Short mmCIF file of C-alpha atoms in Angstrom, two decimals:
data_model
loop_
_atom_site.label_atom_id
_atom_site.label_comp_id
_atom_site.label_asym_id
_atom_site.label_seq_id
_atom_site.Cartn_x
_atom_site.Cartn_y
_atom_site.Cartn_z
CA MET A 22 -21.91 12.35 2.71
CA THR A 23 -23.78 10.40 0.06
CA ASP A 24 -27.40 9.35 0.39
CA GLN A 25 -27.06 6.28 -1.80
CA ALA A 26 -28.31 2.88 -0.78
CA TRP A 27 -25.49 0.39 -0.29
CA PRO A 28 -25.87 -3.26 -1.38
CA TRP A 29 -24.97 -4.48 2.13
CA PRO A 30 -26.44 -3.79 5.58
CA ALA A 31 -24.86 -1.30 7.97
CA GLY A 32 -22.02 -2.79 9.96
CA ALA A 33 -21.42 -5.65 7.52
CA ALA A 34 -18.27 -7.77 7.33
CA THR A 35 -17.19 -10.31 4.73
CA GLY A 36 -14.25 -12.37 3.55
CA ILE A 37 -12.15 -11.66 0.49
CA GLY A 38 -12.56 -15.16 -0.90
CA SER A 39 -10.04 -17.90 -0.18
CA LEU A 40 -9.96 -20.08 2.92
CA PRO A 41 -7.69 -22.92 4.03
CA GLY A 42 -8.61 -26.57 3.66
CA THR A 43 -10.29 -28.74 1.05
CA ASP A 44 -13.77 -29.33 2.50
CA ILE A 45 -16.18 -26.96 0.77
CA GLY A 46 -19.05 -28.00 3.04
CA GLU A 47 -17.15 -27.02 6.16
CA ALA A 48 -15.86 -23.82 4.57
CA GLN A 49 -19.40 -22.79 3.63
CA ARG A 50 -20.60 -23.49 7.18
CA VAL A 51 -17.84 -21.27 8.56
CA VAL A 52 -18.71 -18.42 6.21
CA LEU A 53 -22.45 -18.58 6.83
CA GLY A 54 -21.90 -18.87 10.57
CA GLU A 55 -19.30 -16.14 11.03
CA LEU A 56 -20.44 -13.69 8.31
CA PRO A 57 -24.25 -13.80 8.43
CA ASP A 58 -24.77 -10.28 7.03
CA LEU A 59 -22.60 -10.63 3.91
CA PRO A 60 -21.41 -14.20 3.32
CA HIS A 61 -19.33 -15.11 0.29
CA LEU A 62 -18.74 -18.20 -1.82
CA PRO A 63 -15.54 -19.70 -0.37
CA GLU A 64 -12.57 -20.52 -2.57
CA LEU A 65 -10.32 -23.42 -1.55
CA PRO A 66 -7.15 -23.31 -3.65
CA ALA A 67 -5.60 -26.17 -1.66
CA ARG A 68 -7.77 -28.51 -3.76
CA GLY A 69 -5.35 -27.97 -6.63
CA PRO A 70 -5.61 -26.84 -10.28
CA GLY A 71 -9.06 -25.57 -11.09
CA ALA A 72 -9.58 -24.36 -7.52
CA ASP A 73 -6.88 -21.68 -7.80
CA MET A 74 -7.95 -18.13 -8.62
CA ILE A 75 -6.83 -18.20 -12.27
CA GLY A 76 -8.10 -21.67 -13.10
CA ARG A 77 -11.38 -21.15 -11.28
CA SER A 78 -12.02 -17.87 -13.07
CA ALA A 79 -10.81 -19.07 -16.47
CA GLY A 80 -13.27 -21.92 -16.17
CA LEU A 81 -16.06 -19.34 -16.43
CA LEU A 82 -14.89 -18.04 -19.82
CA VAL A 83 -17.23 -18.61 -22.74
CA ASP A 84 -15.85 -20.16 -25.95
CA LEU A 85 -12.32 -19.77 -24.64
CA PRO A 86 -11.17 -23.13 -23.24
CA VAL A 87 -8.07 -23.37 -21.08
CA GLU A 88 -5.68 -26.05 -19.89
CA VAL A 89 -2.68 -26.45 -17.60
CA TYR A 90 0.66 -26.64 -19.37
CA ALA A 91 3.99 -26.71 -17.53
CA GLY A 92 2.24 -25.57 -14.37
CA ARG A 93 0.52 -22.58 -15.99
CA TRP A 94 -2.92 -21.97 -17.42
CA ARG A 95 -3.06 -21.30 -21.14
CA VAL A 96 -5.65 -21.03 -23.90
CA ALA A 97 -6.45 -24.48 -25.30
CA PRO A 98 -7.90 -25.67 -28.62
CA ARG A 99 -10.74 -27.55 -26.94
CA THR A 100 -12.25 -28.47 -23.60
CA GLY A 101 -10.08 -31.00 -21.80
CA ARG A 102 -9.56 -32.61 -18.42
CA ASP A 103 -8.27 -29.49 -16.66
CA LEU A 104 -11.21 -27.35 -17.66
CA ARG A 105 -13.70 -30.08 -16.82
CA ARG A 106 -12.16 -30.31 -13.36
CA ALA A 107 -12.50 -26.55 -12.81
CA LEU A 108 -16.13 -26.66 -13.94
CA ASP A 109 -16.88 -29.65 -11.74
CA LEU A 110 -15.38 -27.99 -8.68
CA MET A 111 -17.44 -24.85 -9.24
CA GLU A 112 -20.62 -26.88 -9.73
CA ARG A 113 -20.00 -28.73 -6.47
CA ASP A 114 -19.40 -25.44 -4.68
CA LEU A 115 -22.65 -23.94 -5.98
CA ASP A 116 -24.60 -27.08 -5.04
CA GLN A 117 -23.17 -26.90 -1.53
CA LEU A 118 -24.06 -23.21 -1.31
CA ALA A 119 -27.63 -23.94 -2.39
CA GLU A 120 -27.94 -26.73 0.16
CA GLN A 121 -26.68 -24.71 3.12
CA ALA A 122 -28.09 -21.26 2.25
CA GLU A 123 -31.39 -22.29 0.71
CA GLU A 124 -33.41 -19.87 2.86
CA TYR A 125 -30.86 -17.07 2.92
CA ALA A 126 -32.43 -13.73 1.97
CA GLY A 127 -29.63 -11.15 2.14
CA PRO A 128 -26.69 -10.11 -0.03
CA ILE A 129 -24.13 -12.75 -0.98
CA LYS A 130 -20.79 -12.21 -2.71
CA VAL A 131 -19.05 -14.27 -5.37
CA GLN A 132 -15.52 -13.65 -6.65
CA ALA A 133 -13.61 -14.04 -9.92
CA ALA A 134 -10.37 -12.72 -11.36
CA GLY A 135 -10.85 -9.58 -13.43
CA PRO A 136 -9.87 -9.21 -17.10
CA LEU A 137 -6.52 -7.48 -16.48
CA THR A 138 -5.29 -10.08 -14.02
CA LEU A 139 -6.44 -12.91 -16.29
CA ALA A 140 -4.70 -11.29 -19.27
CA ALA A 141 -1.49 -11.04 -17.24
CA SER A 142 -1.72 -14.68 -16.12
CA LEU A 143 -3.13 -16.75 -19.00
CA GLU A 144 -0.78 -17.78 -21.79
CA LEU A 145 -1.41 -17.93 -25.52
CA PRO A 146 -1.01 -21.30 -27.28
CA ILE A 147 2.05 -19.92 -29.10
CA GLY A 148 3.61 -18.72 -25.85
CA GLY A 149 3.56 -15.45 -23.97
CA ARG A 150 0.75 -13.92 -21.96
CA LEU A 151 -2.52 -12.75 -23.50
CA LEU A 152 -1.34 -9.31 -22.46
CA ARG A 153 0.90 -9.18 -25.54
CA ASP A 154 -2.12 -9.19 -27.90
CA PRO A 155 -4.60 -6.29 -27.46
CA GLY A 156 -7.20 -8.07 -29.58
CA ALA A 157 -6.94 -11.19 -27.44
CA VAL A 158 -7.34 -9.09 -24.30
CA ARG A 159 -10.55 -7.53 -25.65
CA ASP A 160 -11.87 -10.97 -26.58
CA LEU A 161 -10.99 -12.20 -23.10
CA ALA A 162 -12.94 -9.37 -21.46
CA GLY A 163 -15.98 -10.11 -23.59
CA SER A 164 -15.79 -13.81 -22.85
CA LEU A 165 -15.40 -13.15 -19.12
CA ALA A 166 -18.33 -10.74 -19.13
CA GLU A 167 -20.58 -13.35 -20.72
CA GLY A 168 -19.36 -16.09 -18.42
CA LEU A 169 -19.78 -14.04 -15.27
CA ARG A 170 -23.28 -12.99 -16.29
CA ALA A 171 -24.18 -16.69 -16.53
CA HIS A 172 -22.37 -17.47 -13.27
CA VAL A 173 -24.23 -14.77 -11.35
CA ALA A 174 -27.51 -15.98 -12.84
CA ALA A 175 -26.71 -19.54 -11.72
CA VAL A 176 -26.15 -18.34 -8.16
CA ALA A 177 -29.37 -16.32 -8.26
CA ARG A 178 -31.34 -19.36 -9.42
CA ARG A 179 -30.01 -21.43 -6.55
CA LEU A 180 -30.65 -18.69 -3.99
CA PRO A 181 -33.78 -16.92 -5.27
CA ARG A 182 -34.20 -14.82 -2.12
CA ALA A 183 -30.60 -13.56 -2.07
CA ALA A 184 -29.07 -10.54 -3.82
CA VAL A 185 -25.79 -11.38 -5.58
CA LEU A 186 -22.74 -9.10 -5.47
CA LEU A 187 -19.70 -9.70 -7.68
CA GLN A 188 -16.09 -9.12 -6.66
CA LEU A 189 -13.50 -8.80 -9.41
CA ASP A 190 -10.06 -9.71 -8.12
CA GLU A 191 -7.42 -7.54 -9.81
CA PRO A 192 -4.12 -8.03 -7.92
CA SER A 193 -2.17 -7.49 -11.17
CA LEU A 194 -3.89 -4.24 -12.13
CA PRO A 195 -1.17 -1.83 -10.89
CA THR A 196 1.63 -3.83 -12.56
CA VAL A 197 -0.31 -4.04 -15.83
CA LEU A 198 -0.83 -0.27 -15.82
CA ALA A 199 2.84 0.34 -15.03
CA GLY A 200 4.16 -2.05 -17.67
CA ARG A 201 5.86 -4.22 -15.05
CA VAL A 202 4.50 -7.67 -15.98
CA PRO A 203 7.67 -9.61 -16.89
CA THR A 204 8.01 -11.60 -20.07
CA GLU A 205 8.81 -15.30 -19.84
CA SER A 206 12.54 -14.69 -20.24
CA GLY A 207 12.55 -12.27 -17.35
CA LEU A 208 14.62 -9.88 -19.44
CA GLY A 209 11.78 -7.56 -20.40
CA ALA A 210 8.19 -6.61 -19.60
CA TYR A 211 4.95 -6.39 -21.51
CA ARG A 212 3.83 -3.01 -22.74
CA ALA A 213 1.62 -1.16 -20.29
CA ILE A 214 -2.12 -0.97 -20.90
CA GLU A 215 -3.32 2.62 -20.82
CA SER A 216 -5.63 3.59 -17.98
CA VAL A 217 -8.49 4.44 -20.32
CA ASP A 218 -8.23 1.03 -22.00
CA ALA A 219 -8.00 -0.80 -18.68
CA ALA A 220 -11.08 1.04 -17.42
CA ALA A 221 -12.97 0.11 -20.59
CA LEU A 222 -12.11 -3.57 -20.13
CA LEU A 223 -13.32 -3.54 -16.53
CA ARG A 224 -16.41 -1.58 -17.50
CA THR A 225 -17.26 -4.23 -20.10
CA VAL A 226 -17.55 -6.78 -17.32
CA VAL A 227 -19.23 -4.54 -14.75
CA GLU A 228 -21.96 -3.42 -17.15
CA ALA A 229 -22.58 -6.86 -18.61
CA VAL A 230 -23.05 -8.66 -15.30
CA GLY A 231 -25.69 -6.23 -14.10
CA VAL A 232 -25.27 -6.65 -10.34
CA PRO A 233 -23.37 -4.46 -7.84
CA THR A 234 -19.69 -5.09 -8.51
CA LEU A 235 -16.62 -4.25 -6.48
CA VAL A 236 -12.96 -4.45 -7.43
CA HIS A 237 -10.44 -6.02 -5.07
CA CYS A 238 -6.73 -5.23 -5.29
CA CYS A 239 -4.39 -6.26 -2.48
CA ALA A 240 -1.36 -4.57 -4.06
CA PRO A 241 0.21 -1.14 -3.59
CA ASP A 242 -0.83 1.80 -5.77
CA VAL A 243 -4.46 0.81 -6.30
CA PRO A 244 -5.83 3.05 -9.13
CA LEU A 245 -8.88 4.30 -7.26
CA GLU A 246 -10.11 6.83 -9.80
CA LEU A 247 -9.88 4.24 -12.57
CA ILE A 248 -11.90 1.77 -10.50
CA ARG A 249 -14.54 4.36 -9.70
CA SER A 250 -14.89 5.22 -13.40
CA THR A 251 -15.85 1.63 -14.26
CA GLY A 252 -19.16 1.78 -12.43
CA ALA A 253 -17.93 -0.37 -9.54
CA VAL A 254 -19.77 0.28 -6.26
CA ALA A 255 -16.75 -0.33 -4.03
CA VAL A 256 -13.07 -1.09 -3.80
CA ALA A 257 -11.50 -3.70 -1.53
CA LEU A 258 -7.94 -3.08 -0.39
CA ASP A 259 -5.36 -3.79 2.29
CA LEU A 260 -5.27 -0.84 4.68
CA ASP A 261 -1.59 -1.46 5.43
CA LEU A 262 -0.77 -0.66 1.79
CA VAL A 263 -2.56 2.69 1.75
CA THR A 264 0.19 5.32 1.80
CA ASP A 265 -1.60 8.30 0.21
CA LEU A 266 -4.90 9.17 1.85
CA ASP A 267 -6.00 11.87 -0.58
CA PRO A 268 -7.03 9.59 -3.49
CA LEU A 269 -8.89 7.30 -1.10
CA GLY A 270 -10.69 10.22 0.52
CA GLU A 271 -11.68 11.60 -2.88
CA ALA A 272 -13.01 8.23 -4.00
CA ILE A 273 -15.05 7.76 -0.82
CA ASP A 274 -16.37 11.31 -1.03
CA ALA A 275 -17.43 10.63 -4.63
CA GLY A 276 -19.49 7.66 -3.47
CA LEU A 277 -17.22 4.63 -3.68
CA GLY A 278 -17.76 2.04 -0.98
CA LEU A 279 -14.79 0.61 0.90
CA LEU A 280 -14.09 -2.96 1.86
CA ALA A 281 -11.44 -2.24 4.47
CA GLY A 282 -8.84 -4.98 4.81
CA ALA A 283 -7.97 -4.48 8.46
CA ALA A 284 -6.91 -7.92 9.74
CA PRO A 285 -3.68 -9.75 8.81
CA THR A 286 -4.09 -12.85 6.68
CA ARG A 287 -1.71 -14.89 8.84
CA PRO A 288 -1.15 -15.01 12.59
CA PRO A 289 1.33 -12.45 13.95
CA SER A 290 4.40 -13.62 15.87
CA ALA A 291 2.34 -13.93 19.05
CA GLY A 292 0.13 -16.43 17.21
CA ARG A 293 -3.18 -14.85 18.16
CA ALA A 294 -5.85 -13.44 15.90
CA PRO A 295 -6.61 -9.73 16.33
CA THR A 296 -9.59 -8.88 18.49
CA SER A 297 -12.67 -7.14 17.15
CA ALA A 298 -11.67 -4.05 19.15
CA GLN A 299 -8.25 -3.94 17.48
CA ILE A 300 -9.78 -4.31 14.01
CA ALA A 301 -12.41 -1.66 14.74
CA ASP A 302 -9.75 0.75 16.00
CA ARG A 303 -7.69 0.18 12.86
CA VAL A 304 -10.62 1.12 10.62
CA ARG A 305 -11.72 4.06 12.80
CA GLN A 306 -8.23 5.54 12.80
CA LEU A 307 -8.14 5.57 9.02
CA TRP A 308 -11.67 6.96 8.80
CA ASP A 309 -10.90 9.74 11.24
CA ARG A 310 -7.73 10.66 9.31
CA LEU A 311 -9.83 10.89 6.17
CA GLY A 312 -12.11 13.34 7.96
CA PHE A 313 -15.48 11.66 7.40
CA PRO A 314 -18.20 11.50 10.09
CA ARG A 315 -18.34 8.32 12.14
CA ARG A 316 -22.02 7.75 11.32
CA GLN A 317 -21.07 7.31 7.67
CA LEU A 318 -18.57 4.58 8.44
CA ALA A 319 -21.08 1.85 9.31
CA GLU A 320 -22.92 2.28 6.00
CA GLN A 321 -20.12 2.86 3.49
CA VAL A 322 -17.48 0.50 4.91
CA VAL A 323 -17.43 -3.30 5.05
CA VAL A 324 -14.82 -4.88 7.35
CA THR A 325 -12.65 -7.64 5.83
CA PRO A 326 -9.32 -9.40 6.25
CA ALA A 327 -6.48 -7.77 4.32
CA CYS A 328 -6.70 -10.45 1.60
CA GLY A 329 -7.57 -14.12 1.21
CA LEU A 330 -6.96 -16.51 4.09
CA ALA A 331 -5.78 -19.60 2.19
CA GLY A 332 -2.33 -19.34 3.79
CA ALA A 333 -3.66 -19.41 7.35
CA ASP A 334 -4.77 -22.38 9.40
CA GLU A 335 -8.46 -23.07 9.81
CA GLN A 336 -8.62 -21.93 13.44
CA TYR A 337 -7.04 -18.58 12.66
CA ALA A 338 -9.25 -18.05 9.58
CA ARG A 339 -12.41 -18.65 11.59
CA ALA A 340 -11.23 -16.35 14.39
CA VAL A 341 -10.39 -13.53 11.95
CA LEU A 342 -13.77 -13.72 10.22
CA ALA A 343 -15.55 -13.65 13.59
CA ALA A 344 -13.47 -10.66 14.70
CA CYS A 345 -14.28 -8.78 11.47
CA ARG A 346 -17.98 -9.51 12.02
CA ASP A 347 -17.91 -8.19 15.56
CA ALA A 348 -15.92 -5.12 14.50
CA GLY A 349 -18.58 -4.30 11.93
CA ARG A 350 -21.30 -4.66 14.54
CA ARG A 351 -19.47 -2.18 16.76
CA PHE A 352 -19.83 0.37 13.95
CA ALA A 353 -23.53 -0.42 13.48
CA GLU A 354 -24.15 0.07 17.17
CA GLY A 355 -22.39 3.45 17.09
#
């Protein structure tokens, strides 16, 4: 058992990021109300381009403008309407956060796509993903690091009593490492990025931002040792996709925190959200199989939905966040 101090209170719960709807004020009220110990800045992709994960994150890049072309984000020669929209949406979100959480004094989480996922998603002006050009990928990581440092500072200025955490969303990380990102023709795939190079790109961002950073990956085969080597404090994953317990146990034993995705992102066939007891049992079962003491669970684990909730309806999303909160409190109470 580690004696380290975690950047969240015991028994905390949080959301992964996205929520349904288009009203940022209402979304922020839901998050602050249902997740008082570790709220996050909501993402509302239903608002359209610039509110989606890639556009929202690419809008934070420094000296690397982007635009939408044929339904995809690509590097642009100059700042245009699409980038201005992404920046405007983010500014509105931060203003709303400052208005509603002005007196908040605990940890708060913000999210952005990581460098590997951005490299696998953004296109070059000449066509093809940034992933095809190693130099462009390094430049992207540096630009993202600078942009996220400024973004975190902007949140800290608005909430001077809060402690900011950063979540890097890397759903494409396993496919990038395996060389399975398809080319535009669909007939081939981009060359894999070596683990050591991928870790260096992530480390560039983690070290530059200077706040506790976790990596989220809601895909199979999460590279846990790679993530731990970047200096990240935690990994967020979908418990249903964990098939090999040994790497997860080793990572936790080495001091990596776990954001345990234990609630489905959409209603099951019965149409009801899981109860806090069901979510707590799901996390406890995994923890017991890993062989760690129960008292460690409340400190090292944060309860979350399996991934973002943008595909759910607003009633289900609220119910899931509340159930995650209450599950976390069960752990804190022993």
